[in-house]
């Protein structure tokens, strides 16, 4: 066997391993969730009860009276453990969407700044060198995108949470309490570790990623498109709008990447969101996301059904992130055109 | 044909909107930068105030014992060993897959699914990968262990290394390959002696970025390596790591341990900064000479 | 095509399209350019030392656009050296010259599109109907509406044919659908595209052929009701048949619009322009009626270029 055949075998082995990894991920999570799927069926997705342990309660008749035995003591009955993922799914959806709503306009503004404003703002030093501000900002943004989530989590826990609790949230809460129609968002107690803080930390974390990807997408817009609109008398913004329109699918891809990151983000959010399976209208209530639920409970799950339910949550999270990533890749690569040499 | 000449600058609605959006872009960028600089600046400042010599030289010492709080030597060493073990497994597999995509991909039906799956895998939340490690390597063995942690990190590295390797090898001019083949070299020899060495610099930076990325991971270690307060290199047992230790300290009750956590964050961020900067510099020098 | 007769070509030898030839860079430096020009040895050009040779017919026209000692540099590279030029209203003026002679730069300076380029330094001025173009108070957006532009490579926007044509009206805030329909039809007819696309106005502009896309871009420029149309090698990416259609269109536009066209193709300049300026190394060497430039040029350099002996 020649060296060609050996190398050919090894590289194919590497390539197939990638496929096997993906398959095993899906297979293992699916197999592990079977128990939970059989027990709860589709109700798993819409039930909001998450009770890992059996519960002993007094038995009651249908009209609410306590059933007593011959000695007059209440008769006890056991309610089995029950799992429903709705609060976690809700928490992931709401926190990601709020984070995107905050991050996308900021990121697109910054990406336009990097492409359409910063390259022309290169101040000249006395010795004739020009300061490439746009490159510095780009480097900073990429560096910020690479900072581990635990760092953002610690900042969130020790800086943002106290600030939210003592400054921002009391003000917002007062507004919710006094403006008619917003009362449903009013909360009685403020802890700072809640849905709002979690969403803010997520927003801060995804801004660098969305900015960096949208900058690359906007850079690929042909100069002819920009000049074409300017030559017809478009204003600065109208020509920027033309760029955004031209690259809209790539930008949507950038947003989807941000969404995938937000939905899968674990450490930072589990440190600031409070981790209680709530579905509440107020943004000041503790909540839970699928990833924070997993981070908190997998190592403590004691029953088979509990583990299986957690695996099903992981499966849902996996499928969600696969969907976001697939859409994002299709859009970004599809638009990029001549990526292949 | 109208005979009006060019007008003086005037403020129509479109122009006012344009000016407004221009300022908005500037304001947004300024806001993002100041917010992010606030975050990073705070982390660096507190980290700098908290870092001690003991941080690097001592292991964790529990509250109440003499020498409390000690340092994070166990976590530092643990992360080093975990990332090293992950690299031994993840880098070869990733690079082989990357070489396949770049050099063999053109006429193989395997290449586009592999490229696609690698892209998608790179975006899978790391906690989900951690659960895979838990199911495959912790539950059957019966206890948390270093192997599970290292292999989980390797899993995360493979798609990143594969895609960077492919991209870097594609930058090698086609003429190099042709020249080598024309001299009678085999394909394997061409790849191993010409293509890979000429991309060596950028391959190393790509690998460094992947290492930096997994060194900062916490979620996949929560229920694989678990963490340990001992200075251990025995992968059959629960295994320490810097990030898990930071997490435990940060969410725990003790002030002195929180300071250690801040110092740990500083170390992580400095690592990421140095890696990113060197990647930039190498990329620029490539650009300059090309 | 019959009107073409007015610029019948009676050259000693047919000028081929510009081809790479020996570059006269580093040509001998002579203190007396007039003498040098008289010398038979070609190609020898010393631009800028002598003033532009302007034929008297040019001065006799009514001018809509004048260029006054206009200089432009990209960083340290001086691209235009003190250009002086008067452009006749309602006529077609062609800018010819070898690659890199600055003809596109000059054209793009007329609607201030070079303002976008980083590191450009500009001296001198241009005047549109007597009014300064480079004055600080000039409304650039309004200027660009008056001086429409067609680019080398057609650049339709990713929208329907209809939306492309009415783009300038849309961004100016026009709401009336009747007006948009009217302008769209009128512009497409002026661009000789109406018959080909009237049944699919709302399908994507990318579905058109290359030549149709370029005529769409001309229609888009016309819809803005400019007074001057600047065309930057509008046919260089087109096949011969499409080129012929665009040239016919340029011929039709004469009178209604002032057209300034940059071209590499000397046949094209000869076929569709009234006046031609020959540029070389950032200067205008000779400027006069097209027929004169191609048939009886005053200067040897011009003759050498139009007969294909250099450039």
Short mmCIF file of C-alpha atoms in Angstrom, two decimals, chain C residues 5-300:
data_model
loop_
_atom_site.label_atom_id
_atom_site.label_comp_id
_atom_site.label_asym_id
_atom_site.label_seq_id
_atom_site.Cartn_x
_atom_site.Cartn_y
_atom_site.Cartn_z
CA UNK C 5 -23.00 58.94 -42.31
CA UNK C 6 -22.18 62.24 -40.71
CA UNK C 7 -19.11 60.74 -39.11
CA UNK C 8 -18.02 58.56 -41.96
CA UNK C 9 -14.62 57.16 -41.38
CA UNK C 10 -12.11 58.09 -43.97
CA UNK C 11 -9.01 57.15 -42.07
CA UNK C 12 -5.92 56.03 -43.84
CA UNK C 13 -6.08 52.91 -41.74
CA UNK C 14 -8.96 51.71 -39.63
CA UNK C 15 -8.18 52.21 -35.94
CA UNK C 16 -8.39 48.92 -34.13
CA UNK C 17 -9.71 48.82 -30.58
CA UNK C 18 -7.12 49.96 -28.13
CA UNK C 19 -4.43 47.36 -27.82
CA UNK C 20 -1.40 47.16 -25.60
CA UNK C 21 1.48 48.80 -27.29
CA UNK C 22 4.84 50.16 -26.36
CA UNK C 23 4.32 52.62 -23.56
CA UNK C 24 6.02 55.89 -24.25
CA UNK C 25 6.79 56.33 -20.59
CA UNK C 26 10.31 57.55 -20.19
CA UNK C 27 10.22 59.11 -23.60
CA UNK C 28 13.03 61.51 -24.15
CA UNK C 29 12.73 64.73 -22.22
CA UNK C 30 12.93 67.56 -24.62
CA UNK C 31 12.95 71.21 -23.74
CA UNK C 32 11.03 72.14 -26.85
CA UNK C 33 7.84 70.13 -27.13
CA UNK C 34 6.63 71.80 -30.29
CA UNK C 35 9.75 70.73 -32.05
CA UNK C 36 9.40 67.31 -30.56
CA UNK C 37 5.88 67.00 -31.85
CA UNK C 38 7.01 67.95 -35.29
CA UNK C 39 9.49 65.12 -35.25
CA UNK C 40 8.26 62.10 -37.12
CA UNK C 41 9.38 59.52 -34.55
CA UNK C 42 6.37 58.06 -32.74
CA UNK C 43 5.19 57.53 -30.14
CA UNK C 44 6.61 60.56 -28.45
CA UNK C 45 4.40 62.53 -26.13
CA UNK C 46 5.29 65.15 -23.59
CA UNK C 47 1.98 66.00 -22.07
CA UNK C 48 1.35 69.05 -20.02
CA UNK C 49 4.25 71.04 -21.23
CA UNK C 50 2.21 72.39 -24.09
CA UNK C 51 -1.38 73.62 -23.65
CA UNK C 52 -4.27 71.53 -24.93
CA UNK C 53 -4.83 71.88 -28.66
CA UNK C 54 -8.46 72.97 -28.78
CA UNK C 55 -10.12 73.27 -32.17
CA UNK C 56 -12.04 76.52 -32.72
CA UNK C 57 -15.33 74.66 -33.33
CA UNK C 58 -15.43 73.71 -29.64
CA UNK C 59 -15.31 77.31 -28.48
CA UNK C 60 -18.12 78.26 -30.83
CA UNK C 61 -20.63 75.97 -29.05
CA UNK C 62 -22.89 76.82 -26.10
CA UNK C 63 -21.25 75.26 -23.09
CA UNK C 64 -23.12 73.59 -20.29
CA UNK C 65 -20.14 72.28 -18.33
CA UNK C 66 -16.68 73.78 -18.01
CA UNK C 67 -13.61 72.38 -16.31
CA UNK C 68 -11.23 75.00 -14.92
CA UNK C 69 -7.65 73.96 -14.23
CA UNK C 70 -8.88 70.82 -12.45
CA UNK C 71 -6.27 68.73 -10.64
CA UNK C 72 -6.81 65.47 -8.80
CA UNK C 73 -4.45 63.18 -6.87
CA UNK C 74 -5.01 59.83 -5.21
CA UNK C 75 -2.65 60.08 -2.27
CA UNK C 76 0.67 60.96 -3.86
CA UNK C 77 -0.29 59.85 -7.37
CA UNK C 78 -1.32 62.82 -9.48
CA UNK C 79 -4.03 61.52 -11.82
CA UNK C 80 -5.25 64.73 -13.44
CA UNK C 81 -2.94 67.66 -14.19
CA UNK C 82 -4.76 70.94 -14.62
CA UNK C 83 -7.55 69.95 -17.02
CA UNK C 84 -9.32 72.73 -18.94
CA UNK C 85 -12.33 71.72 -20.98
CA UNK C 86 -15.64 73.12 -22.17
CA UNK C 87 -18.44 70.70 -22.92
CA UNK C 88 -21.08 71.57 -25.50
CA UNK C 89 -24.70 71.42 -24.38
CA UNK C 90 -26.93 68.90 -26.14
CA UNK C 91 -24.01 67.21 -27.86
CA UNK C 92 -22.17 63.94 -27.33
CA UNK C 93 -18.59 64.38 -26.20
CA UNK C 94 -16.25 61.40 -26.08
CA UNK C 95 -13.17 61.07 -23.89
CA UNK C 96 -10.64 58.71 -25.40
CA UNK C 97 -7.14 57.71 -24.45
CA UNK C 98 -5.10 54.74 -23.27
CA UNK C 99 -5.80 52.95 -19.98
CA UNK C 100 -4.88 54.98 -16.93
CA UNK C 101 -4.92 58.30 -18.77
CA UNK C 102 -7.43 59.67 -16.27
CA UNK C 103 -10.52 59.78 -18.50
CA UNK C 104 -12.74 57.84 -16.07
CA UNK C 105 -11.43 59.89 -13.17
CA UNK C 106 -12.31 63.09 -14.99
CA UNK C 107 -15.79 61.77 -15.75
CA UNK C 108 -16.38 60.67 -12.15
CA UNK C 109 -15.23 64.08 -10.94
CA UNK C 110 -18.03 65.75 -12.87
CA UNK C 111 -20.71 64.42 -10.49
CA UNK C 112 -18.31 64.36 -7.54
CA UNK C 113 -18.31 60.58 -7.22
CA UNK C 114 -14.59 60.78 -6.43
CA UNK C 115 -15.55 62.45 -3.15
CA UNK C 116 -16.25 58.91 -1.94
CA UNK C 117 -12.72 57.72 -2.52
CA UNK C 118 -10.47 57.81 0.50
CA UNK C 119 -7.42 60.05 0.23
CA UNK C 120 -8.41 62.08 -2.85
CA UNK C 121 -7.02 65.62 -3.17
CA UNK C 122 -8.71 68.04 -5.51
CA UNK C 123 -7.70 71.49 -6.77
CA UNK C 124 -9.40 73.73 -9.29
CA UNK C 125 -13.08 73.67 -10.08
CA UNK C 126 -15.75 72.72 -12.55
CA UNK C 127 -18.79 74.77 -13.43
CA UNK C 128 -22.21 73.52 -14.41
CA UNK C 129 -24.15 76.30 -16.20
CA UNK C 130 -21.72 78.76 -14.74
CA UNK C 131 -22.15 77.55 -11.20
CA UNK C 132 -19.31 76.02 -9.22
CA UNK C 133 -19.57 72.24 -8.70
CA UNK C 134 -16.91 72.04 -6.02
CA UNK C 135 -18.16 74.95 -3.95
CA UNK C 136 -18.68 74.04 -0.29
CA UNK C 137 -22.32 75.06 -0.44
CA UNK C 138 -23.21 72.94 -3.43
CA UNK C 139 -25.82 70.31 -2.79
CA UNK C 140 -24.02 67.18 -3.99
CA UNK C 141 -27.21 65.15 -4.06
CA UNK C 142 -28.93 67.70 -6.26
CA UNK C 143 -25.84 67.86 -8.46
CA UNK C 144 -25.87 64.12 -8.97
CA UNK C 145 -29.53 64.25 -9.93
CA UNK C 146 -28.68 66.75 -12.67
CA UNK C 147 -25.65 64.78 -13.87
CA UNK C 148 -26.82 61.20 -14.24
CA UNK C 149 -24.32 58.39 -14.61
CA UNK C 150 -24.09 55.05 -16.38
CA UNK C 151 -21.33 52.74 -15.25
CA UNK C 152 -18.93 50.43 -17.01
CA UNK C 153 -20.53 47.34 -15.57
CA UNK C 154 -24.30 47.46 -15.43
CA UNK C 155 -25.36 47.69 -11.79
CA UNK C 156 -29.09 47.11 -11.50
CA UNK C 157 -30.38 46.99 -7.95
CA UNK C 158 -31.81 43.74 -6.61
CA UNK C 159 -35.41 44.77 -7.28
CA UNK C 160 -37.94 44.59 -10.08
CA UNK C 161 -37.37 46.34 -13.40
CA UNK C 162 -40.04 48.87 -12.48
CA UNK C 163 -38.52 49.66 -9.09
CA UNK C 164 -35.10 50.07 -10.66
CA UNK C 165 -36.36 52.65 -13.12
CA UNK C 166 -38.32 54.69 -10.59
CA UNK C 167 -35.61 54.46 -7.90
CA UNK C 168 -34.61 58.11 -8.22
CA UNK C 169 -38.24 59.18 -7.87
CA UNK C 170 -38.80 56.92 -4.92
CA UNK C 171 -35.85 58.29 -2.99
CA UNK C 172 -37.02 61.78 -3.82
CA UNK C 173 -40.29 60.86 -2.09
CA UNK C 174 -42.60 60.55 -5.11
CA UNK C 175 -45.79 58.78 -4.03
CA UNK C 176 -48.16 59.05 -6.97
CA UNK C 177 -48.43 55.69 -8.73
CA UNK C 178 -49.71 57.30 -11.90
CA UNK C 179 -46.62 59.50 -12.06
CA UNK C 180 -44.30 56.54 -11.38
CA UNK C 181 -45.96 54.47 -14.11
CA UNK C 182 -45.71 57.35 -16.53
CA UNK C 183 -42.03 58.02 -15.84
CA UNK C 184 -41.21 54.32 -15.98
CA UNK C 185 -42.81 53.91 -19.40
CA UNK C 186 -41.28 57.11 -20.74
CA UNK C 187 -37.79 56.28 -19.53
CA UNK C 188 -37.88 52.71 -20.77
CA UNK C 189 -39.07 53.96 -24.16
CA UNK C 190 -36.26 56.51 -24.24
CA UNK C 191 -33.82 53.72 -23.43
CA UNK C 192 -35.33 51.58 -26.23
CA UNK C 193 -36.15 48.85 -23.75
CA UNK C 194 -39.91 49.27 -23.40
CA UNK C 195 -40.94 46.78 -26.06
CA UNK C 196 -38.71 44.08 -24.58
CA UNK C 197 -39.79 44.39 -20.95
CA UNK C 198 -43.27 45.92 -20.89
CA UNK C 199 -44.85 42.56 -20.03
CA UNK C 200 -42.56 41.80 -17.13
CA UNK C 201 -42.00 45.12 -15.40
CA UNK C 202 -42.40 43.52 -11.99
CA UNK C 203 -39.96 40.67 -12.44
CA UNK C 204 -36.38 40.90 -11.21
CA UNK C 205 -33.93 43.08 -13.09
CA UNK C 206 -31.36 40.30 -12.81
CA UNK C 207 -33.39 38.25 -15.29
CA UNK C 208 -32.40 40.61 -18.12
CA UNK C 209 -29.51 40.03 -20.49
CA UNK C 210 -26.30 42.04 -20.10
CA UNK C 211 -27.24 44.53 -22.81
CA UNK C 212 -30.78 44.89 -21.46
CA UNK C 213 -29.39 45.48 -17.96
CA UNK C 214 -27.17 48.26 -19.28
CA UNK C 215 -30.09 49.89 -21.09
CA UNK C 216 -32.09 49.52 -17.89
CA UNK C 217 -29.35 51.45 -16.09
CA UNK C 218 -29.59 54.14 -18.76
CA UNK C 219 -33.37 54.23 -18.31
CA UNK C 220 -32.82 54.51 -14.56
CA UNK C 221 -30.50 57.45 -15.10
CA UNK C 222 -32.91 59.12 -17.53
CA UNK C 223 -35.84 58.73 -15.13
CA UNK C 224 -34.11 61.12 -12.74
CA UNK C 225 -34.43 63.76 -15.50
CA UNK C 226 -30.78 64.72 -15.61
CA UNK C 227 -29.43 67.36 -17.95
CA UNK C 228 -26.13 65.62 -18.48
CA UNK C 229 -25.53 61.87 -18.85
CA UNK C 230 -22.08 60.67 -17.86
CA UNK C 231 -21.25 57.29 -19.37
CA UNK C 232 -18.21 55.39 -18.19
CA UNK C 233 -17.37 52.83 -20.89
CA UNK C 234 -21.02 51.75 -21.04
CA UNK C 235 -20.39 49.03 -23.62
CA UNK C 236 -17.14 47.49 -22.45
CA UNK C 237 -18.87 44.48 -20.90
CA UNK C 238 -21.34 43.95 -23.75
CA UNK C 239 -21.38 41.79 -26.85
CA UNK C 240 -21.36 43.48 -30.29
CA UNK C 241 -25.12 43.35 -30.81
CA UNK C 242 -25.88 44.80 -27.41
CA UNK C 243 -23.19 47.40 -28.01
CA UNK C 244 -24.83 48.43 -31.24
CA UNK C 245 -28.16 48.92 -29.48
CA UNK C 246 -26.61 51.05 -26.76
CA UNK C 247 -24.74 53.12 -29.35
CA UNK C 248 -27.95 53.72 -31.27
CA UNK C 249 -29.52 54.79 -28.03
CA UNK C 250 -26.71 57.26 -27.33
CA UNK C 251 -27.24 58.65 -30.79
CA UNK C 252 -30.96 59.10 -30.07
CA UNK C 253 -30.25 60.87 -26.81
CA UNK C 254 -28.35 63.67 -28.52
CA UNK C 255 -30.18 66.95 -28.33
CA UNK C 256 -32.32 65.89 -25.39
CA UNK C 257 -29.32 65.38 -23.16
CA UNK C 258 -25.72 66.37 -23.03
CA UNK C 259 -23.75 63.15 -23.07
CA UNK C 260 -20.15 62.72 -21.95
CA UNK C 261 -18.91 59.24 -22.76
CA UNK C 262 -15.64 57.61 -21.82
CA UNK C 263 -14.64 54.90 -24.20
CA UNK C 264 -11.80 52.62 -25.02
CA UNK C 265 -13.23 51.84 -28.37
CA UNK C 266 -12.32 54.38 -31.00
CA UNK C 267 -14.91 53.09 -33.46
CA UNK C 268 -17.47 53.85 -30.82
CA UNK C 269 -16.21 57.37 -30.25
CA UNK C 270 -16.18 57.94 -33.99
CA UNK C 271 -19.67 56.50 -34.45
CA UNK C 272 -21.61 58.24 -31.74
CA UNK C 273 -19.91 61.44 -30.63
CA UNK C 274 -19.89 65.01 -31.89
CA UNK C 275 -16.73 66.04 -30.10
CA UNK C 276 -13.78 64.01 -28.96
CA UNK C 277 -11.07 64.78 -26.44
CA UNK C 278 -7.90 62.74 -26.53
CA UNK C 279 -6.38 62.32 -23.08
CA UNK C 280 -2.97 61.05 -22.16
CA UNK C 281 -1.24 60.80 -18.78
CA UNK C 282 -3.72 62.99 -16.95
CA UNK C 283 -3.90 65.73 -19.58
CA UNK C 284 -6.10 66.56 -22.54
CA UNK C 285 -3.85 66.58 -25.57
CA UNK C 286 -6.29 67.50 -28.30
CA UNK C 287 -9.98 68.36 -28.26
CA UNK C 288 -12.14 69.03 -31.26
CA UNK C 289 -14.97 67.82 -33.52
CA UNK C 290 -14.90 64.04 -33.74
CA UNK C 291 -14.39 63.99 -37.46
CA UNK C 292 -11.43 66.33 -37.21
CA UNK C 293 -9.84 64.33 -34.42
CA UNK C 294 -10.11 61.09 -36.34
CA UNK C 295 -9.45 62.37 -39.85
CA UNK C 296 -7.37 65.53 -39.58
CA UNK C 297 -5.85 65.64 -36.12
CA UNK C 298 -3.56 68.60 -35.48
CA UNK C 299 -1.08 66.63 -33.45
CA UNK C 300 1.04 63.62 -34.31
#
